[in-house]
Amino acid sequence: MKLSALPGRIARSIAFRTRRANHWIVAKIVFTTFALLQKLPADRALNVSDRLARRVGPWTSRHRIAMDNLRKAYPEKSEAECQEIALDMWGHMARLGVEYVFLDKLYDFDAEKQTPGRVEFKGGEIFTEMRKRRRPRIFFTAHTGNFEMFPIAASSLGMTVASLFRAPNNPFIAQEISQRRKISGNRMVRSKAGAAYVLARILHNKGNVGALVDQKFSKGIPTTFFGRRCETSPLVPRLARQYDAEIYPVRCVRLPDNRYRLELFDKIEPPRDARGQIDADALCQMINDIVEGWVREYPGQWMWFHRRWG
């Protein structure tokens, strides 16, 4: 090894160790907070975390990103209105984090119960009908409400859904979340090299896959979101085209008093080209438009702090 290469290697090693140490410290703070909240009843823990996040969130750098995104998405709204949405978002994010702690206790949907519990399911008849036919299916959702609940619902109703997910950058938090997600009983497919092949095999065998579709994707298909240019992952449209899969939008909506409504919509009819094949580019835009409608309906329940447009 040349001596001239040593300083660079040492610098990279120091940077890696520093980054890992920072991740460990942040994870310890998060886990300690969750451990304290776990001693509270679920409703109180959710409410306390919401109030705390509304105070802390505006002091973070992510808040500036969220406000910039809100101004771009809603040029007609005042600064106070954008600020109110951002505060709702911080409350939503805190609840989402705490819900990982109580996820096995919060999910109580029972199709046989006459009165709704904490979780209600709109579109159950669609679910019942699709179970009669074995077809390749893709369920897409967005970072709205508690998006972790649909795989649990599907499993509880007898359907396995392999969900594509992107792990958090913090490896310690990612490992903990991965353990929490396993309670759904469904397969989790990490978004990395080879993920598309795994999902393709599942669809080839007439299985079901789920994916979040509202994140920035470098070198993706050019689309628009809230009237602004962005790049969208082509994975879902291309898989749908290759396997002629049925495509179902699904979302979770937060309701008052720490309740949730899962909504499964009718399958969409994707745009097709002159040969009758699914037009992947047009389908990307169609999916974006659906997600935008969800966000406009409940703007405080979406992650405004990620850079969707740039």
Short mmCIF file of C-alpha atoms in Angstrom, two decimals:
data_model
loop_
_atom_site.label_atom_id
_atom_site.label_comp_id
_atom_site.label_asym_id
_atom_site.label_seq_id
_atom_site.Cartn_x
_atom_site.Cartn_y
_atom_site.Cartn_z
CA MET A 1 0.00 0.00 0.00
CA LYS A 2 1.34 3.44 -0.89
CA LEU A 3 1.92 5.78 2.03
CA SER A 4 0.13 8.54 0.12
CA ALA A 5 -3.13 6.53 0.37
CA LEU A 6 -3.03 6.30 4.16
CA PRO A 7 -4.35 9.80 4.99
CA GLY A 8 -7.41 9.23 2.82
CA ARG A 9 -8.11 5.83 4.36
CA ILE A 10 -7.69 7.23 7.87
CA ALA A 11 -10.02 10.14 7.11
CA ARG A 12 -12.70 7.79 5.74
CA SER A 13 -12.33 5.51 8.76
CA ILE A 14 -12.71 8.45 11.16
CA ALA A 15 -15.73 9.73 9.24
CA PHE A 16 -17.34 6.28 9.32
CA ARG A 17 -16.72 5.85 13.05
CA THR A 18 -18.00 9.35 13.79
CA ARG A 19 -21.15 8.78 11.76
CA ARG A 20 -21.76 5.44 13.44
CA ALA A 21 -21.23 6.97 16.89
CA ASN A 22 -23.74 9.71 16.08
CA HIS A 23 -26.24 7.11 14.90
CA TRP A 24 -25.73 5.15 18.12
CA ILE A 25 -26.29 8.23 20.30
CA VAL A 26 -29.44 9.21 18.42
CA ALA A 27 -30.74 5.63 18.59
CA LYS A 28 -30.11 5.48 22.34
CA ILE A 29 -32.05 8.70 22.86
CA VAL A 30 -34.93 7.38 20.73
CA PHE A 31 -34.99 3.98 22.44
CA THR A 32 -34.85 5.55 25.91
CA THR A 33 -37.73 7.84 25.02
CA PHE A 34 -39.75 4.92 23.67
CA ALA A 35 -39.01 2.87 26.78
CA LEU A 36 -40.38 5.66 28.96
CA LEU A 37 -43.45 6.11 26.77
CA GLN A 38 -44.08 2.35 26.85
CA LYS A 39 -44.74 2.65 30.58
CA LEU A 40 -47.73 4.86 29.78
CA PRO A 41 -51.09 3.74 28.38
CA ALA A 42 -51.02 3.84 24.57
CA ASP A 43 -53.41 6.79 24.23
CA ARG A 44 -51.50 8.92 26.70
CA ALA A 45 -48.16 8.06 25.11
CA LEU A 46 -49.47 9.05 21.68
CA ASN A 47 -50.89 12.33 22.95
CA VAL A 48 -47.77 13.25 24.92
CA SER A 49 -45.49 12.53 21.95
CA ASP A 50 -47.72 14.64 19.69
CA ARG A 51 -47.52 17.67 22.00
CA LEU A 52 -43.77 17.29 22.45
CA ALA A 53 -43.08 16.98 18.72
CA ARG A 54 -45.08 20.13 17.94
CA ARG A 55 -42.69 22.04 20.20
CA VAL A 56 -39.43 20.41 19.15
CA GLY A 57 -40.05 19.94 15.40
CA PRO A 58 -39.95 23.64 14.43
CA TRP A 59 -36.40 23.92 15.83
CA THR A 60 -34.99 21.26 13.50
CA SER A 61 -33.45 21.70 10.06
CA ARG A 62 -36.12 19.39 8.65
CA HIS A 63 -38.74 21.99 9.57
CA ARG A 64 -37.18 24.45 7.14
CA ILE A 65 -37.39 21.82 4.38
CA ALA A 66 -41.03 21.13 5.25
CA MET A 67 -41.93 24.82 5.16
CA ASP A 68 -40.15 25.27 1.82
CA ASN A 69 -42.07 22.30 0.38
CA LEU A 70 -45.37 23.62 1.73
CA ARG A 71 -44.80 27.04 0.16
CA LYS A 72 -44.11 25.34 -3.18
CA ALA A 73 -47.15 23.05 -2.94
CA TYR A 74 -49.55 25.70 -1.64
CA PRO A 75 -48.53 29.10 -3.03
CA GLU A 76 -52.03 30.33 -2.21
CA LYS A 77 -51.72 29.58 1.52
CA SER A 78 -50.44 32.03 4.10
CA GLU A 79 -47.33 31.47 6.19
CA ALA A 80 -49.51 30.77 9.23
CA GLU A 81 -51.49 28.13 7.32
CA CYS A 82 -48.30 26.40 6.15
CA GLN A 83 -46.96 26.52 9.69
CA GLU A 84 -50.12 24.87 11.01
CA ILE A 85 -49.80 22.02 8.51
CA ALA A 86 -46.13 21.58 9.46
CA LEU A 87 -47.03 21.35 13.16
CA ASP A 88 -49.70 18.76 12.37
CA MET A 89 -47.06 16.83 10.46
CA TRP A 90 -44.70 16.81 13.45
CA GLY A 91 -47.49 15.50 15.64
CA HIS A 92 -48.22 12.84 13.04
CA MET A 93 -44.55 11.82 12.82
CA ALA A 94 -44.25 11.51 16.59
CA ARG A 95 -47.35 9.35 16.71
CA LEU A 96 -45.98 7.16 13.93
CA GLY A 97 -42.80 6.57 15.90
CA VAL A 98 -44.64 5.72 19.11
CA GLU A 99 -47.04 3.46 17.23
CA TYR A 100 -44.15 1.12 16.47
CA VAL A 101 -43.97 0.51 20.22
CA PHE A 102 -47.69 -0.27 20.56
CA LEU A 103 -48.44 -1.61 17.07
CA ASP A 104 -49.47 -5.07 18.25
CA LYS A 105 -51.86 -3.50 20.78
CA LEU A 106 -53.28 -0.75 18.56
CA TYR A 107 -54.38 -2.99 15.68
CA ASP A 108 -57.74 -4.44 16.74
CA PHE A 109 -59.73 -4.81 13.51
CA ASP A 110 -62.12 -7.75 13.60
CA ALA A 111 -64.38 -8.30 10.60
CA GLU A 112 -66.83 -10.20 12.79
CA LYS A 113 -67.41 -7.35 15.25
CA GLN A 114 -70.57 -5.30 14.78
CA THR A 115 -69.15 -2.12 16.29
CA PRO A 116 -65.87 -0.64 15.01
CA GLY A 117 -62.86 -0.72 17.29
CA ARG A 118 -59.81 1.47 17.15
CA VAL A 119 -59.18 0.39 13.54
CA GLU A 120 -61.91 0.36 10.91
CA PHE A 121 -61.57 -1.00 7.38
CA LYS A 122 -63.29 0.64 4.42
CA GLY A 123 -63.29 -1.53 1.32
CA GLY A 124 -63.46 -4.88 3.02
CA GLU A 125 -65.84 -6.13 0.34
CA ILE A 126 -63.17 -5.45 -2.29
CA PHE A 127 -60.74 -7.51 -0.25
CA THR A 128 -63.23 -10.36 0.09
CA GLU A 129 -63.89 -10.39 -3.66
CA MET A 130 -60.23 -10.37 -4.69
CA ARG A 131 -59.49 -13.37 -2.47
CA LYS A 132 -61.76 -15.44 -4.72
CA ARG A 133 -59.37 -14.98 -7.65
CA ARG A 134 -55.66 -15.74 -7.69
CA ARG A 135 -54.01 -12.94 -9.60
CA PRO A 136 -50.75 -10.98 -9.40
CA ARG A 137 -51.58 -7.80 -7.46
CA ILE A 138 -49.79 -4.62 -6.49
CA PHE A 139 -51.00 -2.48 -3.59
CA PHE A 140 -49.54 1.02 -3.50
CA THR A 141 -49.70 3.53 -0.70
CA ALA A 142 -47.98 6.67 0.57
CA HIS A 143 -46.49 7.99 3.79
CA THR A 144 -49.89 9.01 5.13
CA GLY A 145 -51.51 7.99 8.42
CA ASN A 146 -49.97 4.79 9.76
CA PHE A 147 -48.93 3.11 6.52
CA GLU A 148 -47.66 0.07 8.45
CA MET A 149 -51.17 -1.13 9.26
CA PHE A 150 -52.28 -2.45 5.89
CA PRO A 151 -49.85 -5.40 5.82
CA ILE A 152 -51.10 -6.32 9.29
CA ALA A 153 -54.70 -6.06 8.11
CA ALA A 154 -53.98 -8.19 5.04
CA SER A 155 -52.34 -10.86 7.17
CA SER A 156 -55.21 -10.88 9.66
CA LEU A 157 -57.63 -11.43 6.77
CA GLY A 158 -55.63 -14.30 5.32
CA MET A 159 -53.65 -12.61 2.57
CA THR A 160 -49.86 -12.40 2.40
CA VAL A 161 -48.40 -9.17 1.00
CA ALA A 162 -44.66 -8.78 0.42
CA SER A 163 -43.96 -5.12 1.23
CA LEU A 164 -41.12 -3.14 -0.29
CA PHE A 165 -39.61 -0.77 2.25
CA ARG A 166 -36.71 1.62 2.59
CA ALA A 167 -34.80 1.26 5.85
CA PRO A 168 -33.93 4.39 7.87
CA ASN A 169 -30.38 5.69 7.44
CA ASN A 170 -29.69 5.01 11.12
CA PRO A 171 -28.76 1.28 11.22
CA PHE A 172 -29.65 0.86 14.90
CA ILE A 173 -33.13 2.35 14.44
CA ALA A 174 -33.54 0.37 11.19
CA GLN A 175 -32.89 -2.89 13.02
CA GLU A 176 -35.44 -2.08 15.71
CA ILE A 177 -38.10 -1.08 13.18
CA SER A 178 -37.42 -4.26 11.23
CA GLN A 179 -38.18 -6.29 14.35
CA ARG A 180 -41.40 -4.35 14.92
CA ARG A 181 -42.52 -4.90 11.35
CA LYS A 182 -42.23 -8.67 11.71
CA ILE A 183 -45.42 -8.77 13.80
CA SER A 184 -47.42 -8.37 10.59
CA GLY A 185 -46.48 -11.90 9.57
CA ASN A 186 -45.76 -10.66 6.05
CA ARG A 187 -42.54 -10.63 4.09
CA MET A 188 -40.56 -7.39 4.08
CA VAL A 189 -38.40 -6.68 1.00
CA ARG A 190 -35.70 -4.11 1.58
CA SER A 191 -35.34 -1.54 -1.18
CA LYS A 192 -31.88 -2.28 -2.52
CA ALA A 193 -30.19 -4.08 -5.40
CA GLY A 194 -32.12 -7.24 -6.20
CA ALA A 195 -35.44 -6.06 -4.72
CA ALA A 196 -37.07 -5.77 -8.15
CA TYR A 197 -36.12 -9.40 -8.90
CA VAL A 198 -37.68 -10.57 -5.62
CA LEU A 199 -40.93 -8.71 -6.32
CA ALA A 200 -40.97 -9.98 -9.92
CA ARG A 201 -40.77 -13.59 -8.74
CA ILE A 202 -43.67 -13.03 -6.34
CA LEU A 203 -45.85 -11.53 -9.08
CA HIS A 204 -44.82 -14.29 -11.49
CA ASN A 205 -46.23 -16.75 -8.94
CA LYS A 206 -49.46 -14.70 -8.74
CA GLY A 207 -48.59 -13.25 -5.37
CA ASN A 208 -49.20 -9.84 -3.80
CA VAL A 209 -46.74 -7.00 -3.31
CA GLY A 210 -47.03 -3.61 -1.65
CA ALA A 211 -45.00 -0.45 -2.17
CA LEU A 212 -44.72 3.15 -1.01
CA VAL A 213 -44.68 5.35 -4.10
CA ASP A 214 -44.26 8.94 -2.89
CA GLN A 215 -40.49 9.25 -2.53
CA LYS A 216 -37.96 10.97 -4.75
CA PHE A 217 -36.20 8.59 -7.12
CA SER A 218 -33.05 9.83 -8.85
CA LYS A 219 -33.11 9.20 -12.61
CA GLY A 220 -36.75 8.15 -12.36
CA ILE A 221 -39.60 8.89 -14.74
CA PRO A 222 -40.27 12.66 -15.15
CA THR A 223 -43.65 13.45 -13.59
CA THR A 224 -45.36 16.24 -11.71
CA PHE A 225 -46.57 16.43 -8.11
CA PHE A 226 -48.56 19.45 -6.95
CA GLY A 227 -47.87 20.91 -10.38
CA ARG A 228 -44.09 20.77 -9.92
CA ARG A 229 -41.66 18.56 -11.82
CA CYS A 230 -40.27 15.56 -9.94
CA GLU A 231 -38.85 12.12 -10.64
CA THR A 232 -40.82 9.01 -9.73
CA SER A 233 -39.73 5.40 -9.42
CA PRO A 234 -40.83 3.32 -12.42
CA LEU A 235 -40.77 0.05 -10.46
CA VAL A 236 -44.49 -0.35 -9.76
CA PRO A 237 -45.65 0.60 -13.30
CA ARG A 238 -43.06 -1.61 -14.96
CA LEU A 239 -43.85 -4.59 -12.77
CA ALA A 240 -47.55 -4.04 -13.43
CA ARG A 241 -46.91 -3.96 -17.18
CA GLN A 242 -44.67 -7.02 -17.19
CA TYR A 243 -47.12 -9.20 -15.25
CA ASP A 244 -50.38 -7.43 -16.15
CA ALA A 245 -50.94 -7.14 -12.41
CA GLU A 246 -54.03 -5.66 -10.83
CA ILE A 247 -53.27 -2.36 -9.08
CA TYR A 248 -55.03 -1.24 -5.90
CA PRO A 249 -54.57 2.06 -4.05
CA VAL A 250 -54.68 1.72 -0.26
CA ARG A 251 -54.14 4.24 2.52
CA CYS A 252 -54.49 4.81 6.24
CA VAL A 253 -56.19 7.90 7.68
CA ARG A 254 -55.78 9.08 11.25
CA LEU A 255 -59.09 9.73 13.00
CA PRO A 256 -59.82 11.61 16.24
CA ASP A 257 -59.18 9.88 19.58
CA ASN A 258 -56.24 7.81 18.27
CA ARG A 259 -58.33 5.79 15.85
CA TYR A 260 -57.53 4.74 12.28
CA ARG A 261 -59.37 4.05 9.04
CA LEU A 262 -57.82 1.75 6.45
CA GLU A 263 -59.17 2.43 2.96
CA LEU A 264 -58.82 -0.05 0.12
CA PHE A 265 -59.98 1.40 -3.20
CA ASP A 266 -61.20 -0.37 -6.33
CA LYS A 267 -58.46 -1.44 -8.69
CA ILE A 268 -57.42 1.27 -11.09
CA GLU A 269 -57.59 0.93 -14.85
CA PRO A 270 -54.08 1.85 -15.99
CA PRO A 271 -53.49 3.81 -19.20
CA ARG A 272 -52.39 1.62 -22.10
CA ASP A 273 -50.48 2.17 -25.31
CA ALA A 274 -51.52 1.33 -28.87
CA ARG A 275 -50.54 -2.31 -28.36
CA GLY A 276 -52.71 -2.63 -25.28
CA GLN A 277 -49.77 -2.76 -22.86
CA ILE A 278 -49.68 -0.66 -19.72
CA ASP A 279 -48.09 2.73 -20.37
CA ALA A 280 -45.57 2.88 -17.51
CA ASP A 281 -44.86 6.61 -17.80
CA ALA A 282 -48.52 7.57 -17.85
CA LEU A 283 -49.23 5.18 -14.96
CA CYS A 284 -46.51 6.89 -12.91
CA GLN A 285 -48.32 10.19 -13.33
CA MET A 286 -51.67 8.58 -12.58
CA ILE A 287 -50.33 7.21 -9.29
CA ASN A 288 -48.83 10.60 -8.42
CA ASP A 289 -52.19 12.25 -9.00
CA ILE A 290 -53.92 9.78 -6.67
CA VAL A 291 -51.34 10.36 -3.93
CA GLU A 292 -51.59 14.13 -4.40
CA GLY A 293 -55.34 13.89 -3.86
CA TRP A 294 -54.74 12.03 -0.58
CA VAL A 295 -52.22 14.62 0.60
CA ARG A 296 -54.50 17.53 -0.27
CA GLU A 297 -57.29 15.89 1.72
CA TYR A 298 -55.16 15.37 4.85
CA PRO A 299 -52.05 17.57 4.41
CA GLY A 300 -50.97 17.23 8.03
CA GLN A 301 -50.63 13.46 7.67
CA TRP A 302 -47.87 13.47 5.07
CA MET A 303 -44.06 13.71 5.42
CA TRP A 304 -43.38 17.19 4.13
CA PHE A 305 -39.76 17.21 5.28
CA HIS A 306 -38.33 14.97 2.55
CA ARG A 307 -37.09 16.52 -0.68
CA ARG A 308 -39.71 15.30 -3.14
CA TRP A 309 -38.93 17.96 -5.74
CA GLY A 310 -35.21 18.49 -5.56
#
